[in-house]
């Protein structure tokens, strides 16, 4: 960790905000190209998501060998992943290794929150300031601030009254938490909760889970990686990476997927008879992980098809959860499968068979308020549940949250917040008109959170580098997205989303989890393969929709 001295008017070729996967790779590419850069990071070390989310059970749901950088064959060869889905500590170690191996830390200033980024039209330059008193200038700013980096404080009456320890999964204490002998409450049943609940249940004396909306979850079938399998995978790494970039399995990995197994992918979930349908679903269920969404091609387009697959998952939940009433409460019915992020779990449903675990259905008994000592329920139950500790697995202000916290001013002093007041607008999710030379890695309007994000991050960083090279070759100082191209892209992103079932859930993809946030489907839902083709077409067409000056 390098705290370093304060920047006072220093000038760099580029300033990067954030030192997660995106910030690290961006700084590596700039360094390699002989450019100077400064990275500011709020955390005390690299890692981003994996620095902050240290809750028990945190791990990736894209397979380890796919959820890793592809830019360096040496790095690929030397790093050994130990499990199919790497744990948070392992991913954090990996990112620390990347920072050391490529000597990236010397450009990073830790424990610095960027507060402002203002564009000076005359100087064609950005000035960035931090809460540590830094002020630095650069012609280019790259926002690598993360899509899930601003934990959401839920609007629950009395939250501040709770006098015992409470923890956000997205800002977990570094020293860990020992729940032994405690009565613990978990609010939320999204991915973070679903990963942590089985482990907290093993530790705690009693665990109460407060569920407002059940989530679909598929088993991870995690296991240690067989060194022989890894060696064979690495032999063929380039081909795997190529397929991931094309969007096969969204690049979530292909551990157990041989091409022949794709033959069983259903064109429509409505076609096969019951026995064939069950067999195919079971086959995908046994593979484990997010691949399950590929069981039928029409699943994300056709409600009936989706409902048939959802029924299969409901049956699976009922098979595992012994108490029929609890099983029913765990079955999601208010939105189509896959329209909220599919969770991937290790023993989540089985955890409800434990004697020390209770599920509270907030639909029937909403939280009335948090008291000094626990959770007061209203409705049918009406009781107070006393707790020694409370875990808030309540999600993030996704995709736009981190950008909205920075005072970003572009041409004419206009702010990004004003520009995005009715929802984010960006060309390719990569640049925002009126904000020249400012790039948003995995920004709204790109596949981003619907993909294996390392693939999307690498693609955007590479595109930034191509764009800078184009500027140089044209002798340009400024690149900007055209307003018209941006309008067209935003309309296209909406059109694609509307053709799917994705808007049928009150998901964070739509901003529905943040009171007052405009409801706009933020990621681009056509997939990483299609998106890559679009970007390549734009570049081949002389950077269509971008102006260089
Ligand atoms: P981040 O890792 O979020 O890093 C952004 C950094 O920017 C943060 O460290 C933050 O502190 C810093 N920052 C933000 N604002 C400022 C500011 N104003 N000033 C200074 N610094 C700032 N994706 C997958 O594809 N597969 C997975 O399996 C997966 N698992 C996940 C598990 C969890 C628990 C979570 C929360 C997310 C997961 N994701 C997963 C998404 C994950 O966020 C991305 O995969 C990836 O790590 C994002 O990298 P990033 O560098 O873009 O952003
Ligand atoms: O957050 P979430 P998350 N009262 O928003 C509930 C990635 N990720 O941190 O659905 C009661 O999904 C809320 O209820 P509802 C992944 O992309 C990946 O779990 O709004 N409950 C919901 O149940 C993921 O999608 C992994 O009704 C309240 C929960 O809190 C994203 O990060 C692991 C409430 C929030 O769920 C976010 O996941 C972890 C209230 N007032 C994260 N407010 C992997 O497995 C909110 N809730 C790779």
Coordinates of C-alpha atoms and ligand atoms in Angstrom, one line a residue:
X1 CA 0.0 0.0 0.0
X2 CA 1.3 3.4 -1.0
X3 CA -0.3 6.4 0.5
X4 CA 2.2 8.7 -1.1
X5 CA 2.2 12.5 -1.1
X6 CA -0.5 14.8 -2.1
X7 CA -0.8 15.8 -5.8
X8 CA -0.8 19.6 -6.1
X9 CA -1.5 20.5 -9.7
X10 CA 0.4 17.5 -11.1
X11 CA -0.2 16.7 -14.7
X12 CA -0.7 13.2 -16.1
X13 CA -1.7 11.8 -19.5
X14 CA -4.7 10.2 -17.8
X15 CA -6.4 10.0 -14.4
X16 CA -8.1 6.8 -13.4
X17 CA -10.7 6.6 -10.7
X18 CA -10.8 3.2 -9.0
X19 CA -8.3 0.3 -8.5
X20 CA -10.4 -2.8 -9.1
X21 CA -10.1 -5.0 -12.1
X22 CA -10.9 -2.0 -14.4
X23 CA -8.5 0.5 -12.9
X24 CA -5.6 -2.0 -12.7
X25 CA -5.9 -3.1 -16.3
X26 CA -6.3 0.5 -17.5
X27 CA -3.2 1.6 -15.7
X28 CA -1.3 -1.4 -17.0
X29 CA -2.2 -0.6 -20.6
X30 CA -1.3 3.1 -20.2
X31 CA 2.0 2.2 -18.6
X32 CA 2.7 -0.2 -21.5
X33 CA 2.0 2.6 -24.0
X34 CA 4.4 4.9 -22.2
X35 CA 1.7 7.2 -20.8
X36 CA 1.7 8.7 -17.4
X37 CA -1.3 8.1 -15.1
X38 CA -2.5 8.6 -11.6
X39 CA -5.0 6.3 -10.0
X40 CA -7.1 7.4 -7.1
X41 CA -8.8 4.7 -4.9
X42 CA -11.0 5.2 -1.9
X43 CA -9.9 1.8 -0.4
X44 CA -6.6 1.2 1.3
X45 CA -5.5 -1.3 -1.3
X46 CA -6.4 -2.6 -4.7
X47 CA -9.2 -5.1 -5.4
X48 CA -12.4 -3.0 -5.7
X49 CA -15.4 -5.3 -5.2
X50 CA -13.0 -7.9 -3.7
X51 CA -11.5 -5.4 -1.3
X52 CA -14.9 -4.3 0.1
X53 CA -17.1 -7.5 0.0
X54 CA -15.4 -9.7 2.6
X55 CA -18.6 -11.2 4.0
X56 CA -18.5 -14.9 4.7
X57 CA -19.0 -17.0 1.6
X58 CA -18.2 -14.3 -0.9
X59 CA -16.9 -15.7 -4.1
X60 CA -17.4 -15.2 -7.8
X61 CA -20.1 -17.0 -9.9
X62 CA -18.2 -16.9 -13.1
X63 CA -15.7 -19.7 -13.2
X64 CA -12.2 -18.7 -11.9
X65 CA -10.3 -19.4 -15.1
X66 CA -12.8 -17.2 -17.0
X67 CA -13.1 -14.6 -14.3
X68 CA -9.5 -13.4 -14.6
X69 CA -7.4 -11.2 -16.9
X70 CA -6.6 -12.5 -20.4
X71 CA -4.1 -9.8 -21.3
X72 CA -1.0 -11.6 -20.2
X73 CA -0.3 -15.3 -21.1
X74 CA 2.5 -15.3 -18.5
X75 CA 0.0 -14.2 -15.8
X76 CA -2.5 -16.8 -17.0
X77 CA 0.2 -19.5 -16.9
X78 CA 1.6 -18.7 -13.5
X79 CA -1.5 -18.1 -11.4
X80 CA -3.1 -21.2 -10.0
X81 CA -6.8 -21.0 -9.2
X82 CA -7.8 -23.5 -6.6
X83 CA -11.6 -23.8 -6.9
X84 CA -14.2 -23.7 -9.7
X85 CA -15.5 -20.5 -8.2
X86 CA -12.7 -18.6 -6.4
X87 CA -13.3 -17.2 -2.9
X88 CA -13.0 -13.5 -2.2
X89 CA -9.6 -13.9 -0.4
X90 CA -8.3 -15.7 -3.4
X91 CA -9.5 -13.1 -5.9
X92 CA -8.1 -10.4 -3.7
X93 CA -4.7 -12.1 -3.6
X94 CA -4.8 -12.4 -7.4
X95 CA -5.5 -8.7 -7.9
X96 CA -2.7 -7.9 -5.4
X97 CA -0.4 -10.2 -7.4
X98 CA -1.4 -8.4 -10.6
X99 CA -0.6 -5.0 -9.0
X100 CA 2.8 -6.2 -7.8
X101 CA 3.7 -8.2 -10.9
X102 CA 3.1 -5.2 -13.2
X103 CA 4.4 -2.7 -10.6
X104 CA 1.1 -0.8 -10.7
X105 CA 1.0 0.4 -7.1
X106 CA 3.4 3.2 -7.6
X107 CA 0.8 5.1 -9.7
X108 CA -2.0 4.6 -7.2
X109 CA -3.0 6.9 -4.4
X110 CA -5.0 4.9 -1.8
X111 CA -7.5 6.3 0.7
X112 CA -8.5 9.1 -1.7
X113 CA -12.0 9.6 -2.8
X114 CA -12.4 11.6 -6.0
X115 CA -14.8 14.4 -5.3
X116 CA -14.8 16.5 -8.4
X117 CA -13.8 16.1 -12.1
X118 CA -14.2 19.4 -14.1
X119 CA -13.5 19.9 -17.7
X120 CA -11.7 23.1 -18.9
X121 CA -12.7 23.6 -22.5
X122 CA -10.0 26.2 -23.2
X123 CA -7.2 24.0 -21.8
X124 CA -8.9 20.8 -23.1
X125 CA -8.1 19.3 -19.8
X126 CA -9.7 17.7 -16.8
X127 CA -9.0 18.8 -13.2
X128 CA -9.6 16.1 -10.6
X129 CA -9.7 16.7 -6.8
X130 CA -9.9 14.3 -3.9
X131 CA -11.0 14.4 -0.3
X132 CA -7.3 14.0 0.6
X133 CA -6.6 17.5 -0.9
X134 CA -5.1 16.3 -4.2
X135 CA -5.6 18.3 -7.3
X136 CA -4.3 16.8 -10.6
X137 CA -4.8 17.5 -14.3
X138 CA -5.0 15.2 -17.3
X139 CA -6.4 15.3 -20.8
X140 CA -8.1 12.0 -20.2
X141 CA -10.2 10.7 -17.3
X142 CA -11.2 7.1 -17.0
X143 CA -14.0 6.3 -14.6
X144 CA -13.3 2.8 -13.3
X145 CA -15.5 3.3 -10.4
X146 CA -17.4 0.0 -10.5
X147 CA -21.0 -0.9 -11.1
X148 CA -21.6 -2.3 -7.6
X149 CA -19.4 -0.2 -5.4
X150 CA -21.9 2.0 -3.5
X151 CA -23.7 0.0 -0.8
X152 CA -27.3 0.9 -0.4
X153 CA -28.6 2.0 3.0
X154 CA -32.1 0.6 3.2
X155 CA -35.0 2.9 4.1
X156 CA -36.1 1.1 7.2
X157 CA -37.5 3.0 10.2
X158 CA -35.3 3.0 13.2
X159 CA -32.2 1.6 11.5
X160 CA -30.0 4.0 13.3
X161 CA -31.5 3.0 16.7
X162 CA -30.0 -0.5 16.7
X163 CA -27.5 -0.4 19.5
X164 CA -25.7 -3.7 18.6
X165 CA -23.3 -4.4 15.8
X166 CA -24.6 -4.2 12.3
X167 CA -22.7 -5.0 9.1
X168 CA -23.1 -4.2 5.4
X169 CA -22.0 -7.1 3.2
X170 CA -20.6 -4.5 0.8
X171 CA -18.4 -2.9 3.4
X172 CA -17.5 -5.9 5.6
X173 CA -14.9 -5.5 8.4
X174 CA -11.5 -6.6 7.4
X175 CA -10.9 -8.5 10.6
X176 CA -13.9 -10.6 10.0
X177 CA -16.9 -11.2 12.3
X178 CA -17.4 -14.1 14.7
X179 CA -21.1 -14.8 15.1
X180 CA -20.6 -17.8 17.4
X181 CA -23.3 -18.0 20.1
X182 CA -25.2 -15.0 18.7
X183 CA -28.7 -14.3 17.5
X184 CA -28.2 -12.9 14.0
X185 CA -30.6 -11.3 11.5
X186 CA -29.9 -11.0 7.8
X187 CA -32.0 -8.5 5.8
X188 CA -32.1 -9.3 2.1
X189 CA -32.0 -12.4 0.0
X190 CA -30.0 -11.3 -3.1
X191 CA -26.7 -12.9 -4.1
X192 CA -24.7 -11.6 -1.1
X193 CA -27.2 -12.9 1.4
X194 CA -27.6 -16.2 -0.4
X195 CA -23.8 -16.7 -0.3
X196 CA -23.4 -15.7 3.3
X197 CA -26.6 -17.2 4.9
X198 CA -25.4 -20.9 4.9
X199 CA -22.1 -19.9 6.6
X200 CA -23.6 -17.6 9.1
X201 CA -26.2 -20.3 10.0
X202 CA -23.3 -22.7 10.8
X203 CA -21.8 -20.2 13.2
X204 CA -24.7 -18.4 14.8
X205 CA -26.8 -19.7 17.6
X206 CA -29.9 -18.5 15.8
X207 CA -30.3 -17.0 12.4
X208 CA -33.4 -15.1 11.2
X209 CA -33.6 -14.2 7.5
X210 CA -35.9 -11.3 6.6
X211 CA -37.0 -11.9 3.0
X212 CA -39.0 -9.3 1.0
X213 CA -38.7 -11.0 -2.4
X214 CA -37.4 -14.5 -2.9
X215 CA -34.6 -15.0 -5.5
X216 CA -34.0 -17.8 -7.9
X217 CA -30.8 -19.6 -7.1
X218 CA -29.0 -22.5 -8.8
X219 CA -26.4 -24.7 -7.2
X220 CA -22.8 -23.8 -7.8
X221 CA -21.5 -27.4 -7.6
X222 CA -18.3 -25.9 -6.6
X223 CA -15.2 -28.1 -6.2
X224 CA -11.5 -27.9 -6.1
X225 CA -9.9 -27.8 -9.5
X226 CA -8.1 -30.8 -10.8
X227 CA -4.6 -29.8 -11.8
X228 CA -4.8 -32.0 -14.9
X229 CA -8.0 -30.4 -16.0
X230 CA -6.4 -26.9 -15.4
X231 CA -3.3 -27.8 -17.4
X232 CA -5.5 -28.9 -20.3
X233 CA -7.6 -25.8 -20.1
X234 CA -4.5 -23.6 -20.0
X235 CA -3.2 -25.4 -23.1
X236 CA -6.2 -24.2 -24.9
X237 CA -6.6 -20.9 -23.1
X238 CA -6.7 -18.7 -26.2
X239 CA -9.6 -20.6 -27.7
X240 CA -11.5 -20.5 -24.4
X241 CA -11.0 -16.8 -24.2
X242 CA -12.1 -16.4 -27.8
X243 CA -15.3 -18.2 -27.1
X244 CA -16.0 -16.2 -24.0
X245 CA -15.5 -12.9 -25.9
X246 CA -18.0 -14.1 -28.4
X247 CA -20.5 -14.5 -25.7
X248 CA -20.6 -18.2 -25.3
X249 CA -22.2 -18.7 -21.9
X250 CA -21.7 -14.9 -21.6
X251 CA -18.1 -15.9 -20.8
X252 CA -19.2 -17.3 -17.5
X253 CA -16.9 -20.2 -18.0
X254 CA -17.1 -23.6 -19.6
X255 CA -15.8 -25.9 -17.0
X256 CA -18.1 -28.8 -17.7
X257 CA -19.4 -27.7 -21.0
X258 CA -18.3 -29.6 -24.1
X259 CA -19.7 -28.3 -27.4
X260 CA -21.7 -31.5 -27.8
X261 CA -23.6 -30.6 -24.6
X262 CA -25.0 -27.5 -26.3
X263 CA -27.0 -29.8 -28.5
X264 CA -29.4 -30.2 -25.6
X265 CA -30.0 -26.5 -25.4
X266 CA -33.7 -26.2 -26.2
X267 CA -34.8 -23.8 -28.9
X268 CA -38.0 -23.4 -27.0
X269 CA -38.8 -24.4 -23.4
X270 CA -42.4 -25.1 -24.7
X271 CA -41.5 -27.7 -27.3
X272 CA -40.3 -30.9 -25.5
X273 CA -42.6 -33.3 -23.8
X274 CA -42.4 -33.4 -20.0
X275 CA -39.8 -36.1 -19.9
X276 CA -37.4 -34.5 -22.3
X277 CA -37.9 -31.1 -20.7
X278 CA -37.1 -32.4 -17.3
X279 CA -34.1 -34.3 -18.6
X280 CA -32.6 -31.1 -20.2
X281 CA -33.3 -28.9 -17.2
X282 CA -31.8 -31.5 -14.9
X283 CA -28.7 -31.7 -17.1
X284 CA -28.2 -27.9 -16.9
X285 CA -29.0 -27.9 -13.1
X286 CA -26.3 -30.5 -12.6
X287 CA -23.8 -28.4 -14.5
X288 CA -24.4 -25.7 -11.9
X289 CA -24.0 -22.0 -12.1
X290 CA -25.3 -19.2 -14.3
X291 CA -25.2 -21.6 -17.3
X292 CA -28.7 -22.6 -16.2
X293 CA -30.1 -19.6 -18.0
X294 CA -29.1 -21.1 -21.3
X295 CA -31.4 -24.1 -20.9
X296 CA -33.8 -22.7 -23.5
X297 CA -33.3 -20.1 -26.1
X298 CA -36.6 -18.4 -25.7
X299 CA -36.5 -18.2 -21.9
X300 CA -35.8 -14.5 -21.7
X301 CA -38.3 -13.6 -24.5
X302 CA -41.4 -15.7 -23.8
X303 CA -43.2 -15.6 -20.5
X304 CA -44.8 -19.0 -20.9
X305 CA -41.4 -20.6 -21.7
X306 CA -39.9 -18.8 -18.8
X307 CA -42.6 -20.0 -16.4
X308 CA -42.1 -23.6 -17.4
X309 CA -38.4 -23.4 -16.5
X310 CA -39.3 -21.4 -13.3
X311 CA -41.6 -24.3 -12.4
X312 CA -38.7 -26.7 -12.6
X313 CA -36.8 -24.5 -10.1
X314 CA -39.8 -24.4 -7.8
X315 CA -39.9 -28.2 -7.8
X316 CA -36.2 -28.2 -6.9
X317 CA -36.7 -25.9 -4.0
X318 CA -39.6 -28.1 -2.7
X319 CA -37.4 -31.2 -3.1
X320 CA -34.7 -29.7 -0.8
X321 CA -36.7 -27.6 1.7
X322 CA -38.5 -30.0 4.1
X323 CA -41.1 -27.6 5.5
X324 CA -43.6 -27.0 2.7
X325 CA -44.6 -23.6 4.0
X326 CA -41.0 -22.4 4.0
X327 CA -40.5 -23.9 0.6
X328 CA -43.4 -21.9 -0.8
X329 CA -42.2 -18.7 0.7
X330 CA -38.8 -19.3 -1.0
X331 CA -40.3 -19.9 -4.5
X332 CA -40.1 -16.6 -6.5
X333 CA -43.4 -16.0 -8.4
X334 CA -43.6 -12.2 -8.9
X335 CA -41.1 -11.9 -11.8
X336 CA -39.7 -14.1 -14.5
X337 CA -36.6 -16.3 -13.9
X338 CA -33.4 -14.4 -14.9
X339 CA -34.9 -10.9 -14.8
X340 CA -33.2 -10.4 -11.5
X341 CA -29.7 -11.5 -11.3
X342 CA -29.7 -15.3 -11.0
X343 CA -28.0 -16.3 -7.7
X344 CA -25.5 -19.2 -7.5
X345 CA -25.3 -20.9 -4.2
X346 CA -23.7 -23.5 -2.0
X347 CA -26.4 -25.2 0.2
X348 CA -28.6 -22.1 0.3
X349 CA -32.0 -23.9 0.3
X350 CA -30.8 -26.7 2.5
X351 CA -29.9 -24.2 5.2
X352 CA -33.7 -23.7 5.9
X353 CA -33.8 -27.3 7.1
X354 CA -31.6 -26.3 10.1
X355 CA -33.3 -26.0 13.5
X356 CA -31.5 -22.7 14.2
X357 CA -32.7 -20.9 11.0
X358 CA -36.0 -19.1 10.6
X359 CA -37.3 -17.4 7.5
X360 CA -39.5 -14.3 7.9
X361 CA -41.7 -13.5 5.0
X362 CA -41.8 -9.7 4.9
X363 CA -44.7 -9.8 2.4
X364 CA -46.9 -11.1 5.3
X365 CA -45.1 -9.4 8.2
X366 CA -43.2 -6.3 7.1
X367 CA -40.5 -4.8 9.2
X368 CA -42.3 -2.1 11.2
X369 CA -39.1 -0.7 12.6
X370 CA -35.7 -1.6 13.9
X371 CA -35.5 -1.1 17.7
X372 CA -32.4 -0.8 19.9
X373 CA -32.4 -4.6 20.3
X374 CA -33.9 -6.1 17.3
X375 CA -36.5 -6.1 14.5
X376 CA -40.2 -5.2 15.2
X377 CA -42.5 -6.9 12.7
X378 CA -46.0 -5.8 11.8
X379 CA -48.7 -7.7 10.0
X380 CA -49.5 -11.4 10.8
X381 CA -46.5 -12.1 13.1
X382 CA -46.3 -8.8 14.9
X383 CA -43.5 -9.9 17.2
X384 CA -40.2 -8.4 18.0
X385 CA -37.2 -10.5 17.1
X386 CA -34.3 -9.8 19.4
X387 CA -30.9 -9.8 17.7
X388 CA -27.2 -9.6 18.8
X389 CA -26.1 -8.6 15.3
X390 CA -27.7 -7.5 12.1
X391 CA -26.4 -8.1 8.6
X392 CA -27.6 -5.8 5.8
X393 CA -27.3 -7.6 2.5
X394 CA -29.4 -4.9 0.9
X395 CA -27.6 -4.3 -2.3
X396 CA -26.1 -1.3 -4.2
X397 CA -26.9 1.9 -6.0
X398 CA -25.9 0.1 -9.1
X399 CA -24.2 1.3 -12.3
X400 CA -24.7 5.0 -11.8
X401 CA -24.2 5.3 -8.0
X402 CA -20.5 5.8 -7.9
X403 CA -20.5 8.3 -10.8
X404 CA -23.4 10.3 -9.2
X405 CA -21.3 10.8 -6.1
X406 CA -18.6 12.7 -8.0
X407 CA -19.3 16.2 -9.1
X408 CA -18.5 15.7 -12.8
X409 CA -18.8 18.7 -15.0
X410 CA -18.3 18.7 -18.8
X411 CA -18.7 21.2 -21.6
X412 CA -20.3 24.5 -20.4
X413 CA -20.1 23.3 -16.8
X414 CA -23.0 21.0 -17.1
X415 CA -23.1 18.2 -14.6
X416 CA -23.4 14.5 -15.3
X417 CA -26.1 14.2 -12.6
X418 CA -28.2 16.8 -14.5
X419 CA -27.6 15.1 -17.8
X420 CA -28.7 11.7 -16.3
X421 CA -31.6 13.1 -14.3
X422 CA -34.1 11.0 -16.3
X423 CA -31.7 8.0 -16.5
X424 CA -28.2 7.4 -17.9
X425 CA -27.4 8.3 -21.5
X426 CA -24.2 7.3 -23.0
X427 CA -22.9 6.2 -26.4
X428 CA -22.1 2.5 -26.3
X429 CA -22.0 2.9 -22.5
X430 CA -18.5 4.1 -23.1
X431 CA -18.6 7.9 -23.5
X432 CA -21.1 10.6 -22.7
X433 CA -21.7 13.5 -25.1
X434 CA -20.6 16.9 -23.7
X435 CA -18.0 15.1 -21.5
X436 CA -15.0 14.9 -23.9
X437 CA -12.1 12.6 -23.1
X438 CA -14.0 11.0 -20.3
X439 CA -14.5 7.2 -20.5
X440 CA -16.8 5.1 -18.4
X441 CA -15.6 1.5 -18.1
X442 CA -18.6 -0.9 -18.2
X443 CA -20.9 2.1 -18.1
X444 CA -24.7 2.0 -18.5
X445 CA -25.6 1.1 -22.1
X446 CA -22.9 -1.6 -22.3
X447 CA -23.4 -5.3 -21.5
X448 CA -21.5 -4.7 -18.2
X449 CA -23.3 -6.4 -15.3
X450 CA -25.1 -8.9 -17.6
X451 CA -21.7 -10.4 -18.5
X452 CA -18.6 -11.9 -17.0
X453 CA -17.4 -8.4 -16.1
X454 CA -13.7 -9.1 -16.6
X455 CA -14.4 -9.7 -20.3
X456 CA -16.4 -6.5 -20.6
X457 CA -13.7 -4.5 -18.6
X458 CA -10.9 -5.7 -20.8
X459 CA -12.9 -4.9 -23.9
X460 CA -13.6 -1.3 -22.8
X461 CA -10.1 -0.7 -21.6
X462 CA -8.8 -1.9 -25.0
X463 CA -11.3 0.4 -26.7
X464 CA -10.0 3.4 -24.7
X465 CA -6.5 2.5 -25.8
X466 CA -7.6 2.2 -29.4
X467 CA -9.4 5.6 -29.1
X468 CA -6.3 7.3 -27.7
X469 CA -4.2 5.8 -30.6
X470 CA -6.8 7.1 -33.0
X471 CA -6.5 10.6 -31.5
X472 CA -2.8 10.5 -31.9
X473 CA -2.9 9.4 -35.5
X474 CA -5.3 12.2 -36.3
X475 CA -3.3 14.7 -34.3
X476 CA -6.5 15.3 -32.2
X477 CA -6.5 16.5 -28.6
X478 CA -10.2 15.8 -28.0
X479 CA -12.6 13.0 -28.6
X480 CA -16.3 13.2 -27.8
X481 CA -19.4 11.2 -28.4
X482 CA -21.9 12.8 -30.8
X483 CA -25.3 13.7 -29.2
X484 CA -27.1 12.1 -32.1
X485 CA -25.2 8.8 -31.9
X486 CA -25.8 8.8 -28.2
X487 CA -29.6 9.3 -28.7
X488 CA -29.6 6.5 -31.2
X489 CA -27.7 4.1 -29.0
X490 CA -29.9 4.8 -25.9
X491 CA -33.0 4.1 -28.0
X492 CA -31.5 0.9 -29.3
X493 CA -30.6 -0.2 -25.7
X494 CA -34.2 0.4 -24.7
X495 CA -35.5 -1.4 -27.7
X496 CA -33.4 -4.5 -27.0
X497 CA -34.4 -4.6 -23.4
X498 CA -38.1 -4.2 -24.3
X499 CA -37.9 -7.2 -26.6
X500 CA -36.9 -9.3 -23.6
X501 CA -38.6 -10.0 -20.2
X502 CA -35.9 -8.0 -18.4
X503 CA -38.2 -5.1 -17.6
X504 CA -40.7 -7.3 -15.9
X505 CA -38.9 -7.3 -12.6
X506 CA -38.3 -4.5 -10.1
X507 CA -34.6 -5.1 -10.3
X508 CA -31.5 -3.1 -9.7
X509 CA -30.8 -3.3 -13.4
X510 CA -33.7 -0.9 -13.7
X511 CA -32.8 1.2 -10.7
X512 CA -35.9 0.0 -9.0
X513 CA -34.1 -0.7 -5.7
X514 CA -33.2 3.0 -5.1
X515 CA -36.1 5.2 -4.1
X516 CA -36.5 8.1 -6.6
X517 CA -34.0 6.6 -9.2
X518 CA -35.4 6.8 -12.7
X519 CA -36.6 3.4 -14.0
X520 CA -34.5 2.8 -17.0
X521 CA -33.0 -0.6 -17.9
X522 CA -29.3 0.3 -17.7
X523 CA -27.2 -2.6 -19.2
X524 CA -27.2 -3.6 -22.9
X525 CA -29.0 -6.9 -23.1
X526 CA -27.9 -8.2 -26.6
X527 CA -24.9 -9.9 -25.2
X528 CA -21.1 -9.4 -25.3
X529 CA -20.7 -11.0 -28.7
X530 CA -23.2 -8.7 -30.4
X531 CA -21.8 -5.7 -28.5
X532 CA -18.3 -6.5 -29.5
X533 CA -19.3 -6.7 -33.1
X534 CA -21.1 -3.3 -32.9
X535 CA -18.0 -1.7 -31.4
X536 CA -15.7 -3.2 -34.0
X537 CA -18.1 -1.9 -36.7
X538 CA -18.0 1.6 -35.2
X539 CA -14.2 1.5 -35.2
X540 CA -14.0 0.1 -38.7
X541 CA -16.4 2.8 -39.9
X542 CA -13.9 5.5 -38.8
X543 CA -15.2 5.8 -35.2
X544 CA -18.7 6.4 -36.3
X545 CA -20.5 8.6 -33.7
X546 CA -17.3 10.0 -32.3
X547 CA -15.8 13.4 -33.1
X548 CA -12.1 14.1 -33.0
X549 CA -10.9 17.7 -32.7
Ligands
LIG1 P1 -14.9 -2.3 -8.7 O1 -14.3 -3.6 -8.4 O2 -16.2 -2.0 -8.0 O3 -13.8 -1.2 -8.3 C1 -14.2 0.2 -8.3 C2 -13.3 0.9 -7.3 O4 -13.5 2.3 -7.5 C3 -13.7 0.6 -5.9 O5 -12.5 0.1 -5.2 C4 -14.1 1.9 -5.3 O6 -13.6 2.1 -4.0 C5 -13.4 2.9 -6.3 N1 -14.1 4.1 -6.3 C6 -15.4 4.4 -6.6 N2 -15.7 5.7 -6.6 C7 -14.5 6.3 -6.3 C8 -14.1 7.6 -6.1 N3 -15.0 8.6 -6.2 N4 -12.9 7.9 -5.7 C9 -11.9 6.9 -5.6 N5 -12.2 5.6 -5.8 C10 -13.5 5.3 -6.1 N6 -19.0 -10.0 -11.7 C11 -18.8 -11.0 -12.4 O7 -18.6 -10.9 -13.6 N7 -18.7 -12.3 -11.9 C12 -18.8 -12.5 -10.6 O8 -18.7 -13.6 -10.1 C13 -19.0 -11.3 -9.7 N8 -19.2 -11.5 -8.4 C14 -19.4 -10.4 -7.6 C15 -19.6 -10.5 -6.3 C16 -19.9 -9.4 -5.5 C17 -20.0 -9.6 -4.0 C18 -20.1 -8.2 -6.1 C19 -20.5 -7.0 -5.2 C20 -19.9 -8.0 -7.4 C21 -19.6 -9.1 -8.2 N9 -19.4 -9.0 -9.6 C22 -19.1 -10.1 -10.3 C23 -19.3 -7.6 -10.2 C24 -17.9 -7.0 -9.9 O9 -18.2 -5.7 -9.4 C25 -17.1 -7.0 -11.2 O10 -16.9 -8.3 -11.6 C26 -15.7 -6.4 -11.0 O11 -15.0 -6.7 -9.9 C27 -15.8 -4.9 -11.2 O12 -14.5 -4.3 -11.3 P2 -14.3 -2.7 -11.4 O13 -12.9 -2.5 -11.3 O14 -15.1 -2.3 -12.6 O15 -15.1 -2.1 -10.2
LIG2 O1 -27.9 -7.1 -3.6 P1 -29.4 -7.3 -4.2 P2 -26.7 -8.1 -3.4 N1 -36.3 -4.3 3.4 O2 -29.8 -6.0 -4.7 C1 -33.4 -6.6 0.0 C2 -23.5 -9.0 -7.5 N2 -23.1 -10.1 -6.5 O3 -25.6 -7.4 -2.7 O4 -35.6 -7.8 -3.8 C3 -36.1 -5.6 3.2 O5 -29.4 -8.4 -5.2 C4 -33.8 -6.8 -1.4 O6 -35.2 -7.2 -1.5 P3 -36.1 -6.8 -2.8 C5 -24.6 -9.5 -8.3 O7 -24.6 -8.9 -9.6 C6 -22.7 -11.3 -7.1 O8 -27.2 -9.4 -2.9 O9 -35.7 -5.4 -3.2 N3 -35.3 -6.1 2.2 C7 -32.9 -8.0 -1.9 O10 -33.4 -9.2 -1.4 C8 -25.8 -9.1 -7.5 O11 -27.0 -9.1 -8.2 C9 -22.4 -12.3 -6.2 O12 -37.5 -7.0 -2.3 C10 -34.6 -5.2 1.5 C11 -31.6 -7.6 -1.1 O13 -32.0 -6.8 -0.1 C12 -25.4 -7.8 -7.0 O14 -24.0 -7.9 -6.8 C13 -22.5 -12.1 -4.8 C14 -34.7 -3.8 1.7 C15 -30.6 -6.9 -2.0 O15 -30.2 -7.8 -3.0 C16 -26.1 -7.3 -5.8 O16 -26.3 -8.4 -4.9 C17 -22.9 -10.9 -4.4 C18 -35.6 -3.3 2.7 N4 -35.7 -2.0 3.0 C19 -23.2 -9.9 -5.2 N5 -33.9 -3.2 0.9 C20 -22.0 -13.6 -6.8 O17 -22.5 -14.6 -6.4 C21 -33.3 -4.1 0.1 N6 -33.7 -5.3 0.5 C22 -21.0 -13.6 -7.8

